[in-house]
Amino acid sequence: MGSKTPDDHQRDQNESSANSAIAAIAPPKPAAASGLFHGAPEGQDEDGDDDDDGKIGADLKPGVQPNDSKKKKRKSNKKKKKKAQGGPQTSPPRVPLCNLFPDERYPDGEIVEYATLNNNLQRTTAEELRHLSVLDNMDDSFLHDYRKAAEVHRQVRSYVQTIAKPGVSMSQLAQEIEDGVRALTGHQGLETGDALQAGMGFPTGLCLNNVAAHWTPNPGAKEVILQYDDVLKVDFGVHVSGRIVDSAFTVAFNPVYDNLLAAVKAATNTGLKEAGIDARIDHISASIQEVMESYEVSLSGKTIPIKAVRNITGHNILRYKIHGSKQVPFVATNTTQRMEEGDIFAIETFGSTGKAYIRDDVGIYGYGRNEHAHTTNLHHASAKSLLKTIDDNFGTLVFSRRYLERLGVKNYHLGMRTLVSNGIVEAYAPLVDVPGSYVAQFEHVSMGSVGYSLGLVLDEDTVKRRLCPLPFPLLALMCVLIQSQPG
């Protein structure tokens, strides 16, 4: 969700909001950082005197007293100038830059803000400042975290595809996915705050047949076993420092579902191809719907058109928040929203043989902290204790009951109901189409950058022959070229 700037957050005419943004992006550089050597040569003070001034009178012959009328020149206490990084430049300049800047980090030029004393005439607009803030966040750690999360997802996903067979239980699949993610990230999430460093981005989704999304096995619930005629959607996320990689795929063993999977996969590929900087979301949505609804499937002797689900969408991803404020529907829509540089989108599509309109079902998938909710009216001790556990271990990441019990939390149901009823925590229910229908899903994360996009994970997902022969879409589109060896 988007956050609104407080009304009282306004600067006066002499303190532009551009000052802090530009200063944060280009802080002043020290003189030595330019690679030029300023001041006197080494061994001399700035006034040109040698450092051996204190030796005056040292060569007098023994027994000869110095003239009292002449005072000794005191040795200068001035500190020598430190050398510039990489060594000084000569005059005339002849030292190659590779010697002055061995790390190839060259100093920025001077950045001068547009001159104006009137906020209404600022040439650096709020939109530009927001854009600069996004770019400032795309630093080395940003790319490193996403690369790591994507590689963890790829390796875990590849293994899960080998064990997702008829006869496996949903609890076992979820446990294998979550154990793999925690092992590969190196964060088991048992110590306070460890799950916020890296781990699961949200509870593992394992949805069968008409269940479209948001179903996960809960403690004490009846065990569900995967059958030959089931259509299983596997959806899980990995985060590193709150940067979430989200991807989903569908498994089917009966060949009658081939066209259903092919339609949804082709629609997701279309969305990825159309996504990019300044891409219109209404154009992307219309393209997705056109591709998906060009398919049909034959079930029980009936030919059924495949429909794009109307009331669930793709979405942008924020740090530590799987759902942002921007949406990418799968059907034609009227919106003026566009994708912007630095936006991270989960491009996902759902196709259904039913009504293609989902509703909440009974049960609980997970919970998410509402960061904007006030806690002043929270009086129950159990609710306060539970909220502290949530804030310390999950923050705004969505979590499930299994995650709470894994931390040793007990008797939390009353406290959770209190938090939900006060709007402090949101509860998410499974989303289903009409009984007897089948829903398929494919999803990947994309990010636009100037000039080109790039895949973080370049392997193909091939679970069974029953998955359609189209090459699987890239897991993530990023802004620099990264090669990842397939496992």
Coordinates of C-alpha atoms in Angstrom, one line a residue:
M1 CA 0.0 0.0 0.0
G2 CA 1.1 3.5 -0.6
S3 CA 1.8 5.8 2.3
K4 CA 0.6 9.4 2.5
T5 CA 2.9 12.2 3.4
P6 CA 1.8 13.9 6.7
D7 CA 0.2 17.3 6.2
D8 CA 2.7 19.0 8.5
H9 CA 5.7 17.6 6.6
Q10 CA 6.4 20.8 4.7
R11 CA 9.6 22.7 4.4
D12 CA 10.0 26.5 4.3
Q13 CA 11.3 28.5 1.4
N14 CA 14.9 28.3 2.6
E15 CA 14.9 24.5 3.1
S16 CA 14.0 22.7 0.0
S17 CA 13.3 19.0 0.1
A18 CA 15.6 18.7 -2.9
N19 CA 18.6 19.6 -0.6
S20 CA 18.4 16.5 1.5
A21 CA 17.8 14.2 -1.4
I22 CA 20.7 15.5 -3.5
A23 CA 23.0 15.6 -0.6
A24 CA 22.2 12.0 0.2
I25 CA 22.9 11.0 -3.4
A26 CA 26.1 13.0 -3.9
P27 CA 27.8 13.9 -0.6
P28 CA 30.7 16.4 -0.7
K29 CA 34.0 14.8 -1.6
P30 CA 37.3 15.5 0.1
A31 CA 39.9 17.3 -1.9
A32 CA 42.2 14.3 -2.0
A33 CA 39.4 12.2 -3.6
S34 CA 39.9 14.0 -6.9
G35 CA 43.3 12.3 -7.4
L36 CA 45.2 15.6 -7.6
F37 CA 47.8 16.4 -5.0
H38 CA 47.3 19.8 -3.4
G39 CA 49.8 21.6 -1.2
A40 CA 53.6 21.5 -0.9
P41 CA 55.7 18.5 -2.0
E42 CA 56.5 15.8 0.5
G43 CA 59.1 16.8 3.0
Q44 CA 58.2 20.5 2.9
D45 CA 55.7 22.6 4.8
E46 CA 53.1 24.6 3.0
D47 CA 55.3 27.7 3.2
G48 CA 58.1 25.9 1.3
D49 CA 60.4 25.5 4.3
D50 CA 62.1 22.1 4.8
D51 CA 61.3 20.0 7.7
D52 CA 65.1 20.1 8.7
D53 CA 64.7 23.7 10.0
G54 CA 65.3 22.4 13.5
K55 CA 68.8 21.4 12.6
I56 CA 70.1 25.0 12.6
G57 CA 73.1 25.3 14.9
A58 CA 73.7 21.6 14.9
D59 CA 77.0 22.0 13.0
L60 CA 78.7 24.4 15.4
K61 CA 82.1 23.4 16.6
P62 CA 82.5 21.9 20.1
G63 CA 83.0 24.5 22.8
V64 CA 81.6 27.3 20.7
Q65 CA 78.6 28.8 22.3
P66 CA 75.9 30.0 20.1
N67 CA 75.1 33.7 20.0
D68 CA 72.5 34.4 22.6
S69 CA 71.2 37.3 20.5
K70 CA 70.2 34.8 17.9
K71 CA 67.3 32.6 18.7
K72 CA 67.0 29.1 17.5
K73 CA 64.3 28.5 15.0
R74 CA 61.8 26.1 16.5
K75 CA 60.9 23.0 14.6
S76 CA 57.5 23.3 12.9
N77 CA 54.7 21.2 14.4
K78 CA 52.7 21.2 11.3
K79 CA 51.6 17.8 10.2
K80 CA 52.5 16.5 6.8
K81 CA 49.8 16.3 4.2
K82 CA 48.6 12.8 3.6
K83 CA 49.0 11.4 0.2
A84 CA 45.9 11.2 -2.0
Q85 CA 44.5 7.8 -2.5
G86 CA 46.4 5.8 -5.0
G87 CA 49.3 8.3 -5.0
P88 CA 49.7 12.0 -6.1
Q89 CA 49.3 13.2 -9.7
T90 CA 52.4 14.8 -11.1
S91 CA 52.7 18.3 -12.7
P92 CA 52.5 18.1 -15.7
P93 CA 50.0 15.1 -15.2
R94 CA 51.6 11.9 -16.4
V95 CA 50.4 9.2 -13.9
P96 CA 47.7 7.0 -15.5
L97 CA 44.3 7.0 -13.8
C98 CA 44.5 3.2 -13.2
N99 CA 47.3 4.0 -10.8
L100 CA 45.5 6.8 -9.0
F101 CA 42.2 4.9 -8.8
P102 CA 43.0 1.2 -8.7
D103 CA 39.4 0.4 -7.7
E104 CA 38.1 2.4 -10.6
R105 CA 35.9 4.5 -8.3
Y106 CA 36.1 7.9 -9.8
P107 CA 34.9 11.0 -7.9
D108 CA 31.6 12.6 -8.8
G109 CA 31.5 16.0 -10.2
E110 CA 29.9 18.9 -8.3
I111 CA 26.2 18.7 -8.2
V112 CA 24.5 22.1 -8.0
E113 CA 20.8 22.4 -7.1
Y114 CA 18.5 24.5 -9.3
A115 CA 18.5 28.0 -7.8
T116 CA 15.2 29.2 -6.5
L117 CA 13.8 30.5 -3.2
N118 CA 10.2 29.7 -4.0
N119 CA 8.8 26.3 -3.3
N120 CA 6.2 26.8 -5.9
L121 CA 8.9 27.3 -8.6
Q122 CA 11.1 24.4 -7.6
R123 CA 12.6 22.9 -10.8
T124 CA 13.3 19.6 -8.9
T125 CA 9.8 18.2 -8.5
A126 CA 8.5 15.8 -5.9
E127 CA 8.2 13.2 -8.7
E128 CA 11.9 13.6 -9.5
L129 CA 12.9 13.3 -5.9
R130 CA 10.8 10.1 -5.5
H131 CA 12.6 8.8 -8.6
L132 CA 16.0 9.7 -7.2
S133 CA 15.1 8.0 -3.9
V134 CA 14.3 4.8 -5.8
L135 CA 17.6 4.9 -7.8
D136 CA 19.5 5.5 -4.6
N137 CA 18.1 2.3 -3.1
M138 CA 19.4 0.3 -6.1
D139 CA 22.9 0.0 -4.7
D140 CA 25.3 -2.9 -4.6
S141 CA 23.5 -4.6 -1.7
F142 CA 20.2 -4.3 -3.6
L143 CA 21.5 -6.4 -6.5
H144 CA 23.4 -8.8 -4.3
D145 CA 20.3 -9.5 -2.2
Y146 CA 18.1 -10.2 -5.2
R147 CA 20.7 -12.4 -6.8
K148 CA 21.0 -14.5 -3.7
A149 CA 17.3 -14.8 -3.2
A150 CA 16.7 -15.8 -6.8
E151 CA 19.4 -18.5 -6.7
V152 CA 18.0 -19.9 -3.5
H153 CA 14.5 -20.0 -5.1
R154 CA 15.9 -21.7 -8.2
Q155 CA 17.7 -24.4 -6.3
V156 CA 14.8 -25.2 -4.0
R157 CA 12.3 -25.1 -6.8
S158 CA 14.3 -27.5 -8.9
Y159 CA 14.4 -30.0 -6.0
V160 CA 10.7 -29.7 -5.2
Q161 CA 9.8 -30.5 -8.8
T162 CA 11.4 -33.9 -8.3
I163 CA 9.4 -34.8 -5.3
A164 CA 6.0 -33.3 -6.3
K165 CA 4.4 -36.7 -7.3
P166 CA 1.1 -38.4 -6.5
G167 CA 1.2 -39.7 -3.0
V168 CA 3.2 -36.9 -1.4
S169 CA 1.5 -34.9 1.4
M170 CA 1.1 -31.2 1.3
S171 CA 2.7 -31.0 4.8
Q172 CA 5.8 -32.8 3.5
L173 CA 6.1 -30.5 0.4
A174 CA 5.7 -27.4 2.5
Q175 CA 8.3 -28.6 5.0
E176 CA 10.8 -29.5 2.2
I177 CA 10.4 -26.1 0.6
E178 CA 10.8 -24.1 3.9
D179 CA 13.7 -26.3 5.2
G180 CA 15.5 -25.8 1.9
V181 CA 15.0 -22.0 1.9
R182 CA 16.2 -21.6 5.5
A183 CA 19.2 -23.9 4.9
L184 CA 20.3 -22.1 1.7
T185 CA 19.9 -18.6 3.2
G186 CA 21.7 -19.6 6.3
H187 CA 19.0 -18.3 8.6
Q188 CA 16.8 -20.9 10.5
G189 CA 14.6 -18.1 11.9
L190 CA 14.6 -19.5 15.5
E191 CA 16.4 -16.7 17.2
T192 CA 14.7 -13.4 17.6
G193 CA 15.0 -11.3 14.5
D194 CA 16.8 -14.0 12.5
A195 CA 13.8 -14.5 10.1
L196 CA 14.0 -10.8 9.2
Q197 CA 17.5 -11.2 7.9
A198 CA 16.6 -13.8 5.3
G199 CA 14.3 -16.7 4.8
M200 CA 10.7 -17.3 3.7
G201 CA 9.1 -14.3 2.0
F202 CA 5.5 -15.6 2.8
P203 CA 3.9 -18.9 3.7
T204 CA 4.2 -21.7 1.1
G205 CA 1.1 -21.9 -1.1
L206 CA 0.1 -25.4 -2.1
C207 CA -3.3 -25.0 -3.8
L208 CA -5.2 -27.9 -5.4
N209 CA -7.8 -27.8 -8.3
N210 CA -10.4 -25.0 -7.7
V211 CA -8.4 -23.4 -4.9
A212 CA -6.7 -20.6 -6.7
A213 CA -4.3 -19.1 -4.1
H214 CA -3.6 -18.7 -0.4
W215 CA -3.8 -22.2 1.0
T216 CA -1.1 -23.8 3.2
P217 CA -1.2 -26.7 5.6
N218 CA -2.0 -25.7 9.2
P219 CA -1.1 -27.6 12.4
G220 CA -3.7 -30.1 13.4
A221 CA -5.6 -30.0 10.1
K222 CA -6.5 -33.1 8.1
E223 CA -3.6 -34.2 5.9
V224 CA -4.0 -33.6 2.1
I225 CA -2.4 -36.1 -0.3
L226 CA -1.6 -35.2 -3.9
Q227 CA -3.5 -37.3 -6.5
Y228 CA -2.9 -38.1 -10.1
D229 CA -5.9 -36.1 -11.3
D230 CA -5.0 -33.0 -9.2
V231 CA -3.8 -29.7 -10.5
L232 CA -1.3 -28.4 -8.0
K233 CA -0.1 -24.8 -7.8
V234 CA 3.2 -24.3 -5.9
D235 CA 3.8 -20.7 -4.8
F236 CA 6.6 -19.6 -2.4
G237 CA 8.9 -16.6 -1.9
V238 CA 12.4 -16.1 -0.7
H239 CA 13.7 -12.9 0.9
V240 CA 17.1 -11.6 1.7
S241 CA 17.1 -8.4 3.8
G242 CA 13.5 -7.9 2.9
R243 CA 14.0 -8.1 -0.9
I244 CA 11.5 -10.7 -2.0
V245 CA 11.7 -13.0 -5.0
D246 CA 8.3 -14.5 -5.7
S247 CA 7.7 -17.3 -8.2
A248 CA 5.0 -20.0 -8.8
F249 CA 4.4 -22.9 -11.1
T250 CA 1.7 -25.5 -11.7
V251 CA 2.0 -29.3 -11.7
A252 CA -0.4 -31.7 -13.4
F253 CA 0.0 -35.4 -14.2
N254 CA -3.1 -36.1 -16.3
P255 CA -2.6 -34.9 -19.9
V256 CA -6.1 -33.5 -20.2
Y257 CA -4.9 -30.4 -18.3
D258 CA -2.1 -29.7 -20.8
N259 CA -3.9 -26.8 -22.6
L260 CA -4.9 -25.2 -19.3
L261 CA -1.2 -25.1 -18.2
A262 CA -0.1 -24.0 -21.6
A263 CA -2.6 -21.1 -21.7
V264 CA -1.5 -19.7 -18.3
K265 CA 2.2 -20.1 -19.0
A266 CA 1.8 -18.3 -22.4
A267 CA -0.1 -15.5 -20.7
T268 CA 2.6 -15.1 -18.1
N269 CA 5.3 -15.0 -20.8
T270 CA 3.3 -12.3 -22.6
G271 CA 3.1 -10.2 -19.4
L272 CA 6.9 -10.5 -19.0
K273 CA 7.5 -9.5 -22.6
E274 CA 5.2 -6.5 -22.3
A275 CA 6.6 -5.3 -18.9
G276 CA 9.2 -2.6 -18.8
I277 CA 9.8 1.1 -18.0
D278 CA 6.9 3.3 -18.9
A279 CA 4.8 0.3 -20.0
R280 CA 1.1 0.9 -19.6
I281 CA -0.6 -1.5 -17.3
D282 CA -3.9 -1.5 -19.2
H283 CA -2.0 -2.6 -22.3
I284 CA -0.2 -5.4 -20.4
S285 CA -3.5 -6.6 -18.9
A286 CA -5.3 -6.7 -22.3
S287 CA -2.4 -8.6 -23.9
I288 CA -2.5 -11.2 -21.1
Q289 CA -6.2 -11.7 -21.5
E290 CA -6.0 -12.0 -25.2
V291 CA -3.4 -14.8 -25.1
M292 CA -4.9 -16.8 -22.3
E293 CA -8.5 -16.8 -23.6
S294 CA -7.4 -18.0 -27.0
Y295 CA -7.0 -21.5 -25.4
E296 CA -9.6 -24.1 -24.6
V297 CA -9.5 -27.5 -22.9
S298 CA -11.6 -30.7 -23.2
L299 CA -12.8 -32.2 -19.9
S300 CA -15.2 -35.1 -19.6
G301 CA -16.2 -34.7 -23.3
K302 CA -16.9 -31.0 -23.0
T303 CA -14.9 -28.2 -24.6
I304 CA -14.4 -25.4 -22.0
P305 CA -12.9 -22.0 -22.8
I306 CA -10.1 -21.0 -20.5
K307 CA -10.9 -17.7 -18.7
A308 CA -8.6 -15.2 -17.1
V309 CA -9.5 -14.8 -13.4
R310 CA -11.0 -11.3 -13.0
N311 CA -10.6 -10.4 -9.3
I312 CA -7.0 -11.3 -8.5
T313 CA -4.0 -9.5 -9.9
G314 CA -0.3 -9.3 -10.2
H315 CA 1.3 -6.7 -8.0
N316 CA 4.4 -4.7 -7.2
I317 CA 6.6 -5.8 -4.4
L318 CA 8.0 -3.5 -1.7
R319 CA 10.8 -4.2 0.8
Y320 CA 9.4 -6.6 3.4
K321 CA 6.0 -6.3 1.8
I322 CA 4.8 -8.8 -0.8
H323 CA 1.9 -6.6 -1.9
G324 CA 2.5 -3.0 -3.0
S325 CA -0.1 -0.5 -4.2
K326 CA 0.2 -1.2 -7.9
Q327 CA -1.7 -4.0 -9.6
V328 CA -1.5 -5.8 -12.9
P329 CA -4.9 -7.4 -13.7
F330 CA -5.3 -10.3 -16.1
V331 CA -8.3 -8.8 -17.9
A332 CA -8.6 -5.5 -19.9
T333 CA -8.9 -2.6 -17.5
N334 CA -9.0 1.2 -17.5
T335 CA -6.1 2.6 -15.6
T336 CA -3.5 5.3 -16.2
Q337 CA -0.8 3.6 -14.2
R338 CA 2.5 2.8 -15.8
M339 CA 5.6 0.8 -14.7
E340 CA 8.5 2.9 -13.6
E341 CA 12.2 2.4 -13.4
G342 CA 13.0 0.5 -10.2
D343 CA 9.5 -1.0 -9.9
I344 CA 9.6 -4.7 -8.9
F345 CA 6.5 -6.5 -10.1
A346 CA 5.2 -10.0 -9.6
I347 CA 3.9 -10.9 -13.0
E348 CA 1.5 -13.7 -12.4
T349 CA -1.6 -15.0 -14.2
F350 CA -4.4 -17.3 -13.2
G351 CA -6.5 -19.2 -15.7
S352 CA -9.7 -21.1 -14.8
T353 CA -12.2 -23.6 -16.2
G354 CA -14.9 -22.2 -13.9
K355 CA -16.4 -18.8 -13.4
A356 CA -13.0 -17.2 -13.1
Y357 CA -14.2 -15.2 -10.1
I358 CA -12.7 -16.2 -6.8
R359 CA -14.1 -15.8 -3.3
D360 CA -12.8 -16.3 0.3
D361 CA -13.1 -19.8 1.6
V362 CA -13.1 -21.0 5.2
G363 CA -9.8 -21.4 7.0
I364 CA -6.7 -19.3 7.4
Y365 CA -3.7 -19.0 5.1
G366 CA -1.7 -16.5 7.1
Y367 CA -1.4 -13.2 8.8
G368 CA 0.2 -9.9 8.0
R369 CA 1.1 -6.9 10.2
N370 CA -0.6 -3.6 9.4
E371 CA 2.2 -1.1 9.9
H372 CA -0.2 1.8 9.9
A373 CA -2.5 0.6 12.6
H374 CA -2.4 2.2 16.1
T375 CA -1.9 0.0 19.1
T376 CA -3.0 2.5 21.8
N377 CA -6.3 0.7 22.4
L378 CA -4.7 -2.7 22.8
H379 CA -5.2 -3.8 26.4
H380 CA -5.0 -7.6 26.5
A381 CA -1.7 -8.9 27.8
S382 CA -1.8 -11.9 25.5
A383 CA -2.4 -9.7 22.4
K384 CA 0.5 -7.4 23.4
S385 CA 2.9 -10.3 23.9
L386 CA 1.9 -11.8 20.6
L387 CA 2.3 -8.5 18.8
K388 CA 5.8 -8.1 20.2
T389 CA 6.7 -11.6 18.9
I390 CA 5.3 -10.7 15.5
D391 CA 7.2 -7.4 15.3
D392 CA 10.4 -9.0 16.4
N393 CA 10.3 -12.0 14.1
F394 CA 8.2 -11.1 11.0
G395 CA 7.7 -7.4 10.8
T396 CA 5.4 -6.8 7.8
L397 CA 6.3 -10.2 6.2
V398 CA 3.2 -12.5 6.0
F399 CA 3.5 -15.6 8.3
S400 CA 1.5 -18.7 9.0
R401 CA 0.4 -20.5 12.2
R402 CA 3.1 -23.1 11.5
Y403 CA 5.7 -20.3 11.7
L404 CA 4.4 -19.1 15.1
E405 CA 4.4 -22.6 16.6
R406 CA 7.9 -23.2 15.2
L407 CA 9.0 -20.4 17.5
G408 CA 7.4 -22.1 20.5
V409 CA 4.4 -19.7 20.7
K410 CA 1.4 -21.4 22.4
N411 CA -2.2 -20.4 23.2
Y412 CA -2.1 -17.5 20.7
H413 CA -5.6 -17.8 19.2
L414 CA -7.3 -15.4 21.6
G415 CA -4.5 -12.8 21.2
M416 CA -4.6 -13.2 17.4
R417 CA -8.4 -12.6 17.3
T418 CA -7.9 -9.5 19.3
L419 CA -5.2 -8.2 16.9
V420 CA -7.3 -9.0 13.9
S421 CA -10.4 -7.4 15.3
N422 CA -8.5 -4.2 16.0
G423 CA -7.1 -4.1 12.5
I424 CA -3.5 -4.4 13.8
V425 CA -3.0 -7.8 12.0
E426 CA -4.8 -8.8 8.7
A427 CA -5.9 -12.4 8.3
Y428 CA -5.8 -14.0 4.8
A429 CA -8.2 -16.8 3.8
P430 CA -7.9 -19.3 0.9
L431 CA -9.2 -18.0 -2.4
V432 CA -11.4 -20.5 -4.4
D433 CA -13.4 -20.7 -7.7
V434 CA -16.5 -22.8 -8.0
P435 CA -16.2 -26.5 -7.0
G436 CA -15.4 -28.8 -9.9
S437 CA -13.3 -26.2 -11.7
Y438 CA -9.5 -26.2 -12.2
V439 CA -7.2 -23.2 -11.8
A440 CA -3.6 -22.9 -13.0
Q441 CA -1.0 -20.3 -12.1
F442 CA 2.4 -19.2 -13.2
E443 CA 4.3 -16.3 -11.7
H444 CA 7.7 -14.5 -11.9
V445 CA 9.3 -11.3 -10.7
S446 CA 10.3 -8.6 -13.1
M447 CA 12.1 -5.3 -12.7
G448 CA 12.5 -2.6 -15.4
S449 CA 15.8 -0.7 -16.1
V450 CA 16.9 1.7 -18.7
G451 CA 17.8 0.0 -22.0
Y452 CA 17.4 -3.7 -21.2
S453 CA 16.2 -6.3 -18.7
L454 CA 17.9 -9.4 -17.5
G455 CA 17.1 -12.8 -16.1
L456 CA 18.6 -13.8 -12.7
V457 CA 17.8 -17.5 -13.1
L458 CA 18.2 -18.9 -16.6
D459 CA 17.2 -22.5 -16.1
E460 CA 13.9 -24.0 -17.4
D461 CA 11.3 -25.5 -15.0
T462 CA 10.5 -29.0 -16.3
V463 CA 8.6 -30.9 -13.7
K464 CA 6.9 -33.6 -15.8
R465 CA 6.2 -34.2 -19.4
R466 CA 2.7 -32.9 -18.6
L467 CA 4.0 -29.4 -18.2
C468 CA 3.6 -27.7 -21.6
P469 CA 6.7 -27.7 -23.9
L470 CA 7.0 -23.9 -23.9
P471 CA 10.3 -22.7 -22.3
F472 CA 9.6 -21.5 -18.8
P473 CA 9.8 -17.7 -18.3
L474 CA 12.8 -16.1 -16.6
L475 CA 12.5 -15.9 -12.8
A476 CA 13.5 -12.3 -12.5
L477 CA 14.3 -9.4 -14.9
M478 CA 17.1 -7.2 -13.4
C479 CA 19.2 -4.3 -14.6
V480 CA 22.6 -5.9 -15.1
L481 CA 23.7 -9.0 -16.8
I482 CA 24.0 -12.0 -14.5
Q483 CA 24.8 -15.5 -15.6
S484 CA 23.5 -18.4 -13.4
Q485 CA 24.6 -21.9 -14.1
P486 CA 21.6 -24.4 -14.2
G487 CA 21.6 -27.0 -11.5

